[in-house]
Structures are given as structure tokens and as C-alpha cells.
Coordinates of C-alpha atoms in Angstrom, one line a residue:
X1 CA -34.5 -212.4 -75.1
X2 CA -30.7 -211.8 -74.9
X3 CA -30.6 -208.4 -75.7
X4 CA -33.7 -207.9 -72.3
X5 CA -30.1 -208.9 -70.5
X6 CA -28.1 -206.6 -72.1
X7 CA -26.2 -208.6 -74.7
X8 CA -25.5 -207.4 -78.6
X9 CA -25.7 -209.8 -81.4
X10 CA -21.9 -208.9 -83.0
X11 CA -21.6 -211.4 -85.5
X12 CA -23.2 -214.9 -86.9
X13 CA -20.5 -217.6 -87.9
X14 CA -22.3 -219.9 -90.0
X15 CA -24.6 -221.0 -87.7
X16 CA -23.1 -219.5 -84.6
X17 CA -24.9 -216.5 -83.0
X18 CA -22.2 -214.7 -80.8
X19 CA -23.8 -212.2 -78.5
X20 CA -21.3 -209.9 -76.6
X21 CA -22.4 -207.6 -73.3
X22 CA -20.6 -204.3 -72.5
X23 CA -19.1 -205.7 -69.2
X24 CA -17.1 -208.1 -71.8
X25 CA -19.3 -211.3 -70.8
X26 CA -20.4 -212.9 -74.3
X27 CA -22.2 -215.9 -75.2
X28 CA -22.3 -218.2 -78.1
X29 CA -25.9 -219.6 -79.3
X30 CA -25.9 -222.6 -82.3
X31 CA -29.4 -221.7 -84.4
X32 CA -30.0 -225.1 -86.1
X33 CA -33.3 -224.9 -87.6
X34 CA -35.9 -227.7 -86.3
X35 CA -33.9 -228.6 -83.3
X36 CA -35.2 -227.6 -79.6
X37 CA -32.3 -225.7 -77.3
X38 CA -31.2 -228.6 -74.5
X39 CA -30.8 -227.7 -71.4
X40 CA -27.7 -227.6 -71.2
X41 CA -26.9 -225.6 -73.4
X42 CA -29.6 -223.0 -71.7
X43 CA -27.3 -223.7 -68.6
X44 CA -24.4 -222.6 -70.1
X45 CA -26.4 -219.5 -71.2
X46 CA -27.4 -218.4 -68.1
X47 CA -23.7 -218.9 -66.5
X48 CA -22.2 -216.4 -69.3
X49 CA -25.0 -214.5 -68.3
X50 CA -23.9 -214.6 -64.6
X51 CA -27.6 -215.7 -64.0
X52 CA -28.8 -219.0 -61.8
X53 CA -30.8 -221.6 -64.1
X54 CA -33.7 -220.2 -62.5
X55 CA -33.2 -216.2 -62.6
X56 CA -32.7 -217.5 -66.6
X57 CA -35.4 -219.5 -66.8
X58 CA -37.9 -216.4 -64.9
X59 CA -36.2 -214.0 -68.3
X60 CA -37.3 -216.2 -70.4
X61 CA -40.8 -217.0 -69.5
X62 CA -40.9 -213.3 -69.2
X63 CA -40.4 -213.0 -73.2
X64 CA -42.8 -215.9 -73.9

């Protein structure tokens, strides 16, 4: 889904995926099997992507 926003996976450190975009924006996504992504984390990823939470949720819904 972050790829749709122009992010590319640049590396993985333990259970964290690090994504970066050509304009320099980056975000870190923790990946823990069996756990849901919380609202706060989704809000932070949206902020890192330069989107409002509602804009980000539209992208998420389109991806599902």
C-alpha cells in the first residue's frame, strides 16, 4: 500500500520495515505477526506520507 504513495522498501531491521520516498520522506512500519496496526501508528504513517488521516484511509480502502 505504501508503494502506491511512492514509497520503496529500503531495508528491514529486525521487525521494522523502513520505507523511503524519492522526496526524502520516510516511515518505519513495525511488523509483529498476530498484532493489529493501531490507530496511532496509522496516523503516524499518514503524517509521514504527507496525508491527512482521511486521505490515508481512502488509499487503504482502495487497496483492500
